[in-house]
XYZ file of C-alpha atoms in Angstrom:
625
model
C 35.030 -9.063 34.304
C 34.400 -6.310 31.648
C 37.292 -5.360 29.099
C 37.770 -1.738 31.021
C 38.698 -3.940 33.974
C 40.777 -6.130 32.420
C 42.699 -3.497 30.868
C 43.123 -1.635 34.177
C 44.299 -5.019 35.699
C 46.680 -5.595 32.897
C 48.159 -2.259 32.634
C 48.441 -1.285 36.478
C 51.772 0.819 35.744
C 50.253 2.911 33.027
C 49.385 6.091 35.095
C 49.122 9.766 34.517
C 49.089 12.201 37.148
C 48.357 9.430 39.585
C 45.475 7.525 37.735
C 45.118 4.470 35.792
C 45.175 5.581 31.993
C 41.911 3.469 31.616
C 40.330 5.965 34.402
C 40.759 8.972 32.320
C 38.280 10.563 29.811
C 38.133 8.553 26.377
C 39.770 11.661 24.277
C 42.606 11.703 27.029
C 43.134 7.998 26.898
C 43.275 8.234 22.860
C 45.906 11.003 23.363
C 48.159 9.055 25.689
C 47.834 5.803 23.508
C 49.207 7.207 20.474
C 51.789 9.647 22.037
C 53.141 7.634 25.004
C 51.783 4.057 24.695
C 52.019 2.836 21.201
C 52.769 -0.695 22.402
C 49.312 -1.049 23.636
C 47.608 -1.116 19.909
C 48.871 -4.740 19.736
C 46.187 -5.586 22.284
C 43.162 -7.157 20.792
C 41.209 -6.590 24.046
C 42.336 -2.738 23.889
C 41.366 -2.780 20.350
C 38.299 -4.196 21.028
C 37.336 -1.807 23.774
C 38.323 1.119 21.466
C 35.710 -0.166 19.057
C 32.797 -0.469 21.531
C 33.567 3.138 22.220
C 33.634 4.265 18.302
C 30.531 6.688 18.889
C 33.180 9.103 21.054
C 35.485 9.491 18.288
C 33.730 12.806 17.442
C 35.907 14.739 20.240
C 39.334 13.157 19.409
C 41.939 14.789 17.463
C 41.821 13.908 13.742
C 45.539 13.022 13.601
C 44.658 10.045 16.149
C 41.641 8.994 13.708
C 43.743 8.510 11.208
C 46.413 6.585 12.902
C 43.691 4.560 14.343
C 42.168 3.774 10.841
C 45.926 2.840 9.865
C 46.132 0.105 12.269
C 45.343 -3.276 10.697
C 43.637 -4.690 14.092
C 41.013 -1.883 14.496
C 40.267 -2.173 10.922
C 39.297 -5.814 11.202
C 36.973 -4.884 13.818
C 35.566 -2.152 12.044
C 32.451 -2.503 9.816
C 32.593 -0.316 6.412
C 30.140 1.927 8.092
C 32.081 2.376 10.866
C 34.984 3.614 8.477
C 32.500 6.100 6.580
C 31.129 7.323 9.964
C 34.700 8.095 11.261
C 35.388 9.882 7.954
C 32.643 12.415 8.356
C 34.244 13.746 11.589
C 37.666 14.570 9.669
C 38.118 17.679 8.326
C 40.942 18.056 5.919
C 40.170 16.804 2.364
C 43.431 15.125 1.796
C 43.281 13.211 4.958
C 39.693 11.694 4.103
C 41.161 11.023 0.440
C 44.162 9.083 1.997
C 42.401 6.865 4.161
C 39.692 6.102 1.304
C 42.524 5.182 -0.545
C 44.274 3.281 1.829
C 44.899 -0.568 0.416
C 43.043 -1.958 3.542
C 39.958 0.448 3.249
C 39.786 0.985 -0.537
C 38.231 -2.469 -1.162
C 35.535 -2.339 1.753
C 34.316 0.788 0.463
C 34.162 0.736 -3.186
C 33.119 -2.686 -3.463
C 29.914 -1.946 -1.669
C 27.280 0.080 -3.666
C 25.791 1.335 -0.386
C 29.154 2.477 1.263
C 29.973 4.178 -1.654
C 26.782 5.913 -1.573
C 27.251 6.735 2.064
C 30.926 8.680 1.063
C 28.772 11.467 -0.381
C 27.939 12.635 3.206
C 31.808 13.140 3.518
C 31.666 16.692 2.133
C 34.887 18.063 0.542
C 35.876 21.563 1.144
C 36.732 22.118 -2.885
C 35.631 20.437 -6.174
C 39.180 19.829 -6.902
C 39.047 16.978 -3.995
C 36.036 15.572 -5.585
C 38.079 15.338 -9.117
C 41.109 13.946 -7.253
C 39.194 11.266 -5.444
C 36.955 9.990 -8.467
C 40.213 10.002 -10.859
C 41.030 7.214 -8.442
C 37.825 5.222 -8.336
C 36.795 2.321 -10.363
C 34.175 3.099 -12.913
C 31.114 1.838 -11.085
C 32.033 3.523 -7.902
C 32.668 6.735 -9.944
C 29.120 6.628 -11.317
C 27.419 5.952 -7.928
C 29.384 8.895 -6.398
C 28.378 11.528 -9.236
C 24.626 10.317 -9.246
C 24.666 11.167 -5.496
C 25.832 14.523 -6.051
C 22.743 16.834 -5.813
C 24.323 19.883 -7.492
C 23.685 19.041 -11.161
C 26.470 21.899 -12.298
C 29.131 20.642 -10.262
C 28.659 17.171 -11.814
C 28.801 18.459 -15.369
C 32.225 20.523 -14.136
C 33.650 17.248 -12.394
C 32.688 15.271 -15.692
C 34.409 17.366 -18.005
C 37.526 16.611 -16.033
C 37.392 13.093 -14.632
C 39.012 10.400 -16.561
C 37.114 9.017 -19.510
C 34.016 6.329 -18.358
C 32.216 3.901 -20.196
C 29.303 5.077 -22.516
C 26.674 3.251 -20.775
C 27.528 4.593 -17.466
C 27.771 8.169 -18.588
C 24.032 7.742 -19.712
C 23.026 6.837 -15.945
C 24.333 10.026 -15.251
C 22.850 12.097 -18.144
C 19.605 10.346 -17.109
C 19.537 12.214 -13.742
C 20.085 15.631 -15.085
C 16.954 18.052 -15.036
C 18.459 20.561 -17.482
C 18.345 19.263 -21.221
C 21.198 21.747 -21.959
C 23.634 19.893 -19.769
C 22.494 16.497 -21.375
C 23.345 18.013 -24.727
C 26.949 18.952 -23.807
C 27.921 15.305 -23.399
C 26.054 14.292 -26.890
C 29.411 14.068 -28.884
C 30.497 11.574 -26.088
C 28.004 9.178 -27.174
C 28.199 6.607 -30.370
C 25.282 4.294 -29.474
C 22.182 5.144 -31.735
C 19.745 4.314 -28.759
C 21.371 6.709 -26.394
C 21.833 9.610 -28.606
C 17.914 9.085 -29.482
C 16.900 9.048 -25.889
C 18.793 12.106 -25.223
C 17.412 14.160 -28.013
C 13.930 13.158 -27.284
C 14.304 13.828 -23.581
C 14.688 17.426 -24.404
C 11.039 17.797 -25.503
C 11.935 20.374 -27.582
C 9.597 19.622 -30.496
C 11.629 21.740 -32.998
C 14.873 20.228 -32.025
C 13.398 16.809 -31.838
C 12.267 17.082 -35.717
C 15.442 18.825 -36.863
C 17.050 15.465 -35.800
C 13.963 13.285 -36.490
C 15.848 11.191 -39.273
C 18.652 10.050 -36.858
C 16.352 8.844 -34.106
C 16.098 5.060 -33.697
C 12.494 3.676 -34.841
C 11.425 3.237 -31.327
C 12.260 7.056 -29.985
C 10.602 8.201 -33.609
C 7.310 6.316 -32.441
C 7.715 7.918 -28.778
C 7.785 11.030 -30.231
C 5.113 11.147 -32.626
C 2.778 9.524 -29.804
C 3.681 12.534 -27.589
C 2.322 14.736 -30.577
C -1.376 16.359 -30.155
C -3.941 14.474 -32.515
C -3.980 17.437 -35.224
C -0.137 16.814 -35.349
C -0.600 13.030 -35.359
C -2.865 12.740 -38.178
C -0.117 14.391 -40.682
C 1.923 11.450 -40.038
C -0.850 9.039 -40.178
C -1.883 10.377 -43.464
C 1.736 9.648 -44.789
C 2.010 6.300 -43.407
C 4.364 7.148 -40.414
C 3.748 4.241 -38.008
C -0.089 4.803 -38.841
C -1.187 1.924 -36.734
C 0.450 2.512 -33.642
C -0.376 6.307 -34.001
C -4.013 5.522 -34.649
C -4.124 3.414 -31.309
C -2.762 6.629 -29.475
C -5.215 8.968 -30.832
C -6.552 10.665 -27.799
C -9.981 11.879 -29.796
C -12.331 8.602 -29.414
C -14.349 9.981 -32.449
C -10.732 10.195 -34.699
C -9.824 6.444 -33.246
C -13.215 4.884 -34.573
C -12.993 6.698 -37.724
C -9.334 5.504 -38.567
C -9.961 1.831 -37.383
C -12.932 1.625 -39.719
C -10.995 2.801 -42.402
C -8.524 -0.059 -42.164
C -9.544 -3.008 -44.132
C -7.231 -5.620 -42.822
C -7.956 -7.832 -39.975
C -4.299 -8.043 -39.246
C -4.091 -4.458 -38.868
C -6.972 -3.662 -36.793
C -5.822 -6.238 -34.413
C -2.639 -4.389 -34.020
C -4.453 -1.331 -33.206
C -6.402 -3.135 -30.758
C -2.840 -4.605 -29.344
C -1.456 -0.999 -28.871
C -4.571 0.609 -27.299
C -4.115 1.024 -23.491
C -8.016 0.873 -22.402
C -9.402 -2.120 -22.020
C -12.957 -0.865 -22.647
C -11.843 0.709 -25.740
C -10.366 -2.544 -26.943
C -13.893 -3.871 -26.400
C -15.607 -1.094 -28.714
C -13.604 -1.418 -31.407
C -13.766 -5.212 -31.688
C -17.467 -4.591 -31.751
C -16.796 -2.785 -34.771
C -14.979 -5.466 -36.414
C -16.722 -7.276 -39.341
C -15.349 -10.726 -39.032
C -15.950 -14.211 -40.379
C -16.868 -17.077 -37.740
C -13.423 -18.419 -37.103
C -11.837 -14.803 -36.872
C -14.687 -13.584 -34.728
C -13.976 -16.771 -32.278
C -10.192 -15.964 -32.661
C -10.681 -12.580 -31.659
C -12.796 -13.448 -28.296
C -10.050 -15.672 -27.507
C -7.430 -13.121 -27.751
C -9.345 -10.828 -25.920
C -10.098 -12.997 -23.280
C -6.374 -13.107 -22.745
C -5.289 -9.547 -22.430
C -8.153 -8.143 -21.065
C -8.673 -8.269 -16.972
C -11.783 -6.212 -16.549
C -14.358 -8.734 -15.231
C -17.428 -7.392 -16.889
C -15.985 -7.296 -20.304
C -14.738 -10.651 -19.949
C -18.183 -11.838 -19.070
C -19.562 -10.428 -22.069
C -17.022 -11.947 -24.295
C -17.984 -15.331 -22.776
C -21.218 -14.910 -23.348
C -20.907 -14.563 -27.282
C -19.535 -17.458 -27.413
C -22.260 -20.074 -28.603
C -21.695 -22.645 -26.135
C -24.752 -23.818 -24.133
C -22.289 -24.674 -21.204
C -20.956 -21.291 -21.481
C -24.451 -19.653 -21.244
C -25.444 -22.486 -18.233
C -22.241 -21.824 -16.274
C -22.816 -17.779 -16.262
C -26.505 -18.815 -15.175
C -25.333 -20.866 -12.468
C -23.594 -17.857 -10.944
C -26.891 -15.939 -10.755
C -27.841 -15.172 -7.013
C -31.353 -16.418 -7.117
C -30.939 -19.452 -9.188
C -32.965 -22.411 -7.941
C -31.871 -25.963 -8.578
C -33.209 -29.461 -7.840
C -29.903 -31.754 -7.076
C -30.108 -35.373 -7.869
C -30.423 -37.465 -4.863
C -27.528 -39.677 -4.110
C -26.654 -42.372 -1.554
C -23.409 -41.588 0.500
C -21.336 -44.131 2.314
C -22.425 -43.911 6.028
C -19.017 -44.700 7.588
C -17.097 -41.718 6.389
C -16.803 -39.239 9.214
C -18.522 -35.758 8.153
C -15.886 -34.013 10.093
C -13.429 -34.639 7.524
C -13.346 -31.521 5.169
C -11.752 -31.911 1.809
C -11.475 -30.350 -1.634
C -11.324 -31.312 -5.035
C -9.017 -30.247 -8.100
C -10.733 -31.458 -11.475
C -7.866 -31.341 -14.172
C -9.571 -31.428 -17.442
C -9.264 -30.355 -21.417
C -12.048 -28.061 -23.365
C -11.638 -26.298 -26.586
C -13.155 -23.335 -25.014
C -10.819 -23.296 -22.021
C -9.912 -19.646 -22.061
C -13.504 -19.046 -21.998
C -14.465 -20.919 -18.697
C -11.180 -19.434 -17.326
C -12.455 -16.114 -18.076
C -15.647 -16.738 -16.591
C -13.889 -17.601 -13.425
C -16.798 -19.442 -11.277
C -19.373 -22.374 -11.571
C -22.092 -21.772 -9.014
C -20.267 -18.977 -7.488
C -17.636 -20.752 -5.370
C -16.459 -23.427 -7.726
C -13.248 -22.006 -9.688
C -12.335 -22.516 -12.990
C -8.467 -22.313 -13.429
C -5.617 -22.139 -16.039
C -3.921 -25.752 -16.291
C -0.819 -25.645 -18.051
C 0.146 -29.306 -17.711
C -2.714 -30.063 -19.912
C -3.697 -29.118 -23.712
C -6.425 -26.745 -23.561
C -6.242 -27.128 -19.633
C -8.655 -26.053 -17.159
C -9.061 -26.681 -13.775
C -12.076 -26.666 -11.676
C -11.252 -26.703 -8.014
C -14.123 -27.103 -5.285
C -14.746 -24.874 -1.856
C -14.098 -26.605 1.449
C -16.626 -29.675 1.527
C -17.694 -32.344 3.880
C -18.670 -35.689 3.177
C -22.568 -34.725 3.665
C -25.526 -35.588 1.580
C -25.592 -31.899 0.239
C -21.886 -31.367 -0.546
C -21.679 -34.759 -2.400
C -24.936 -34.029 -4.410
C -23.121 -30.702 -5.356
C -20.067 -32.432 -6.630
C -22.269 -34.877 -8.369
C -23.840 -31.846 -10.076
C -20.241 -30.564 -10.964
C -19.448 -33.731 -12.611
C -22.559 -33.945 -14.576
C -22.288 -30.474 -15.913
C -18.508 -31.279 -17.095
C -19.238 -34.602 -18.676
C -22.356 -32.885 -20.384
C -20.695 -30.110 -21.474
C -17.640 -30.921 -23.690
C -15.107 -31.494 -20.749
C -12.754 -34.534 -20.980
C -9.815 -35.734 -19.146
C -6.692 -36.782 -20.799
C -3.737 -39.301 -19.985
C -2.015 -36.145 -18.677
C -4.757 -35.075 -16.220
C -4.373 -35.707 -12.320
C -7.027 -36.003 -9.825
C -5.539 -34.200 -6.815
C -7.814 -34.287 -3.403
C -6.919 -32.024 -0.663
C -8.085 -33.417 2.939
C -8.204 -31.003 6.225
C -5.345 -31.778 8.061
C -7.144 -30.258 11.005
C -8.361 -33.903 11.625
C -5.119 -35.309 12.364
C -4.932 -35.389 15.982
C -1.583 -36.041 16.884
C 1.895 -37.192 16.032
C 0.789 -40.831 16.794
C -2.193 -40.417 14.292
C -0.135 -39.088 11.413
C 2.432 -41.732 12.047
C 0.024 -44.143 11.541
C -1.475 -42.686 8.523
C 2.232 -42.604 6.875
C 2.628 -46.000 8.139
C -0.409 -47.516 6.226
C 0.561 -44.994 3.056
C 4.099 -45.708 2.654
C 3.956 -49.433 3.268
C 1.037 -49.804 0.654
C 1.857 -47.292 -1.591
C 2.495 -48.985 -4.834
C -0.768 -51.065 -3.973
C -2.672 -47.754 -3.406
C -1.620 -46.621 -6.772
C -3.763 -49.207 -8.351
C -6.534 -48.876 -6.033
C -6.793 -44.993 -6.234
C -7.409 -45.420 -10.235
C -10.540 -46.509 -11.961
C -10.749 -50.523 -12.883
C -9.186 -50.843 -16.204
C -6.652 -47.763 -16.118
C -2.840 -47.414 -15.481
C -1.137 -44.779 -13.666
C -0.426 -41.624 -15.823
C 3.137 -41.277 -16.995
C 3.126 -37.444 -15.325
C 3.029 -38.925 -11.865
C 6.451 -39.784 -12.352
C 7.412 -35.992 -12.126
C 4.085 -34.617 -10.513
C 3.130 -37.429 -7.831
C 6.201 -39.468 -7.161
C 6.421 -42.218 -4.788
C 7.369 -40.757 -1.210
C 8.024 -44.410 0.479
C 11.543 -44.430 0.088
C 12.148 -41.092 1.657
C 9.562 -41.288 4.302
C 10.906 -44.627 5.362
C 14.415 -43.154 5.839
C 13.114 -40.158 7.700
C 11.574 -42.548 10.129
C 14.679 -44.469 10.844
C 16.787 -41.699 11.497
C 15.208 -38.323 12.725
C 11.866 -38.598 14.074
C 12.619 -39.983 17.607
C 15.096 -37.148 17.750
C 13.385 -33.943 16.404
C 9.466 -34.376 16.325
C 8.368 -33.337 19.789
C 4.969 -31.896 18.503
C 2.809 -32.517 15.548
C 3.843 -29.362 13.787
C 7.464 -30.163 14.039
C 6.689 -33.848 12.769
C 4.589 -32.733 9.732
C 7.695 -30.326 8.898
C 9.869 -33.182 8.849
C 7.643 -35.260 6.559
C 7.049 -32.175 4.211
C 11.170 -31.612 4.276
C 11.569 -35.383 3.155
C 9.204 -35.189 0.318
C 11.539 -32.040 -1.165
C 8.734 -30.215 -3.089
C 4.694 -30.151 -3.157
C 5.316 -32.815 -6.172
C 4.817 -35.957 -4.138
C 1.908 -38.652 -4.438
C 1.027 -37.350 -0.652
C 2.166 -33.597 -0.139
C 1.992 -32.529 3.104
C 3.736 -29.118 2.551
C 0.283 -27.380 2.958
C -0.047 -28.632 6.544
C -0.404 -25.658 9.012
C -0.308 -23.111 5.983
C -3.024 -20.503 7.119
C -4.552 -20.437 3.420
C -4.750 -24.359 2.761
C -4.119 -26.350 5.885
C -4.267 -29.736 4.044
C -2.761 -32.837 3.086
C -3.095 -33.362 -0.707
C -3.425 -36.587 -2.336
C -1.752 -36.246 -5.963
C -1.442 -39.878 -6.951
C -4.912 -40.509 -8.448
C -5.634 -40.120 -12.149
C -7.707 -37.580 -13.390
C -11.347 -38.363 -13.497
C -15.074 -36.463 -13.950
C -16.885 -39.474 -13.182
C -18.587 -38.804 -9.652
C -18.609 -42.306 -8.545
C -15.021 -42.886 -9.257
C -14.348 -39.661 -7.171
C -16.411 -40.690 -4.288
C -14.500 -44.221 -4.115
C -10.945 -42.299 -3.915
C -12.488 -39.923 -1.130
C -13.769 -43.048 0.725
C -10.551 -44.799 0.441
C -8.716 -42.350 1.909
C -10.837 -40.945 4.440
C -10.717 -44.463 5.292
C -6.946 -44.463 5.777
C -7.757 -41.176 8.175
C -10.184 -42.687 10.199
C -8.384 -46.334 10.713
C -5.092 -44.295 11.768
C -7.297 -42.184 13.968
C -8.924 -45.653 15.408
C -5.306 -47.406 15.904
C -3.897 -44.185 17.817
C -6.861 -44.393 20.284
C -7.310 -48.452 20.492
C -3.683 -50.160 20.864
C -5.455 -53.107 22.852
C -7.055 -53.966 19.288
C -4.606 -57.002 19.010
C -5.966 -58.658 15.875
C -5.830 -55.491 13.851
C -2.438 -54.408 15.095
C -1.144 -57.448 14.218
C -2.405 -57.105 10.410
C -1.014 -53.839 10.546
C 2.265 -54.887 11.402
C 2.079 -57.178 8.080
C 1.844 -54.071 6.097
C 5.529 -53.174 6.709
C 6.798 -56.933 6.416
C 8.235 -58.220 2.979
C 5.737 -60.368 1.648
C 3.696 -60.634 -1.629
C 2.261 -57.545 -2.626
C -1.002 -59.263 -3.587
C -1.001 -60.744 0.334
C -0.252 -57.447 1.632
C -3.074 -56.165 -0.390
C -5.422 -58.502 1.227
C -4.205 -57.121 4.904
C -4.804 -53.721 3.904
C -8.281 -54.429 2.534
C -9.047 -56.415 5.614
C -7.805 -53.143 7.892
C -9.671 -50.726 6.012
C -12.954 -52.066 5.424
C -13.659 -54.769 8.180
C -16.986 -56.438 7.058
C -17.796 -53.795 4.065
C -17.519 -56.567 1.500
C -18.871 -54.534 -1.267
C -16.034 -51.629 -0.671
C -13.461 -54.980 -0.508
C -14.657 -56.205 -3.508
C -14.389 -53.087 -5.426
C -11.022 -51.824 -4.375
C -10.048 -55.707 -4.859
C -11.201 -55.376 -8.292
C -9.228 -52.002 -8.882
C -6.076 -53.530 -7.462
C -6.227 -57.054 -9.501
C -7.121 -55.370 -12.946
C -4.770 -52.446 -12.502
C -1.977 -54.193 -11.192
C -2.146 -56.961 -13.998
C -2.820 -54.338 -16.410
C 0.325 -52.432 -15.538
C 2.733 -55.330 -15.463
C 1.393 -56.564 -18.714
C 2.719 -53.078 -20.173
C 5.911 -53.841 -18.755
C 5.683 -50.313 -16.575
C 8.093 -50.169 -13.585
C 6.321 -50.404 -10.163
C 8.548 -47.658 -8.522
C 8.226 -44.203 -9.363
C 10.511 -42.681 -6.821
């Protein structure tokens, strides 16, 4: 039953002129409640009913509105904005102030920035009402109200009469003034040199500012001098007042170049370039400098850090005497023709699997390559902050085809031939297209294989004779414990489709820093599962093996999801989750992934054996969760 019906039934005997009071007009109902049936104001259903009809309050008598806003039950129902909206309909200033200062209303209004601002809609009938209210308000609320009053002269009048406010908050009001004379009226209230300087400079009266120039702080002195004409600036430049910053602010290019050339110090010229706003002019000034080779290179690298204009950045990189830079620039030409080296690729990798590589490495000219942007138009140079002189080369989306793998080898050859090196901090991340995953079962089996052999794979995914980098502890920690706990607790309950299952797996790994990162799955710009465990490498053969190994896991998990009748392989699959010696488990994994492909089995067998024993010899922990 609706509230009105409940109230009519509950208060059958409450009638007026043979009608139940709840059948009367709303303003008549309010009148009767306050004049005759005040006991009803303790009924929570009635209070709720009145709140539901709050839009009708505009027509009721002000005295009833005031009484209603004094009712604690009604106030609990009201939002702060409701209170303000009711106040907007009250005429008497004293009543408005009384309500605003009510102990149950005051904190709800004046602790909320936006509600304080809404009180400005409450038009007081005289200025004294503003002053009376403001003197009762906390400082922050006082400032918000004053800033919201559009009549600047009224604000000045009120400011002169309200209790003292903090200097910082006074500045918030003065900054809103358009009339400089109004600002100056309160200059003697300020003690902070920055505030005093700001008010003086904001007048834009040159004579007044020059008269008070000596009391300005350094930043405001410079700000004022920059606002002068070139002719006026020359006087200060010639007399050594902020000459470098003023030279940079000259509007005349001829004057700027003349004064720039006159500077004898490299450091002084660099300061001017730093302060010039135009990137084109920065570059032209650089061309005027006469520098040693070291300073020349230093300046190029500096400009590459601060200039965004692509054409200028390309010109700067071309100035570097580096054959790799020149070749990289040439590779981006539209009509370039290049014969790619023929290679053999593994015929068993499904070409429908897409992937992309992130080649982390180091180069002494890393900023130049990053400035260049691309290699062969669609391989990107990016900043790599985790590596000293770091640069990351990211591929476009690739397939395991002869053409794409030849291009990958071409990139690796370029990097190796032109001074790029991997360091102990480099990772060899590879993204694989998540659209290859068909179902929950497919993804479950992929994770089943991965998490149960994660330590084994950490040895197999790295070149024979290497150990997992220390940085993997933070940037690619093992996921097996988190994922296995997830399998046991939640998956059967919550995962009813592939997307929800992938989301559960992503939540279990906490963030993207995991040996296998699924956080990108189903994202619009990068729908991938990211392998982060391998060390960085620029060797094509090692990259190729890592791609083969993970695609084999993807393909085998797909095979098992379709062929539950393959008892032999399923039996071997079960051994992966058993608590057996790691070397035995490694053999089961190799049998599952590579069947009769003994060449690949031997390669990954050797990777494991060498890296596993090397890790044990160095006494490193096998777990990296």
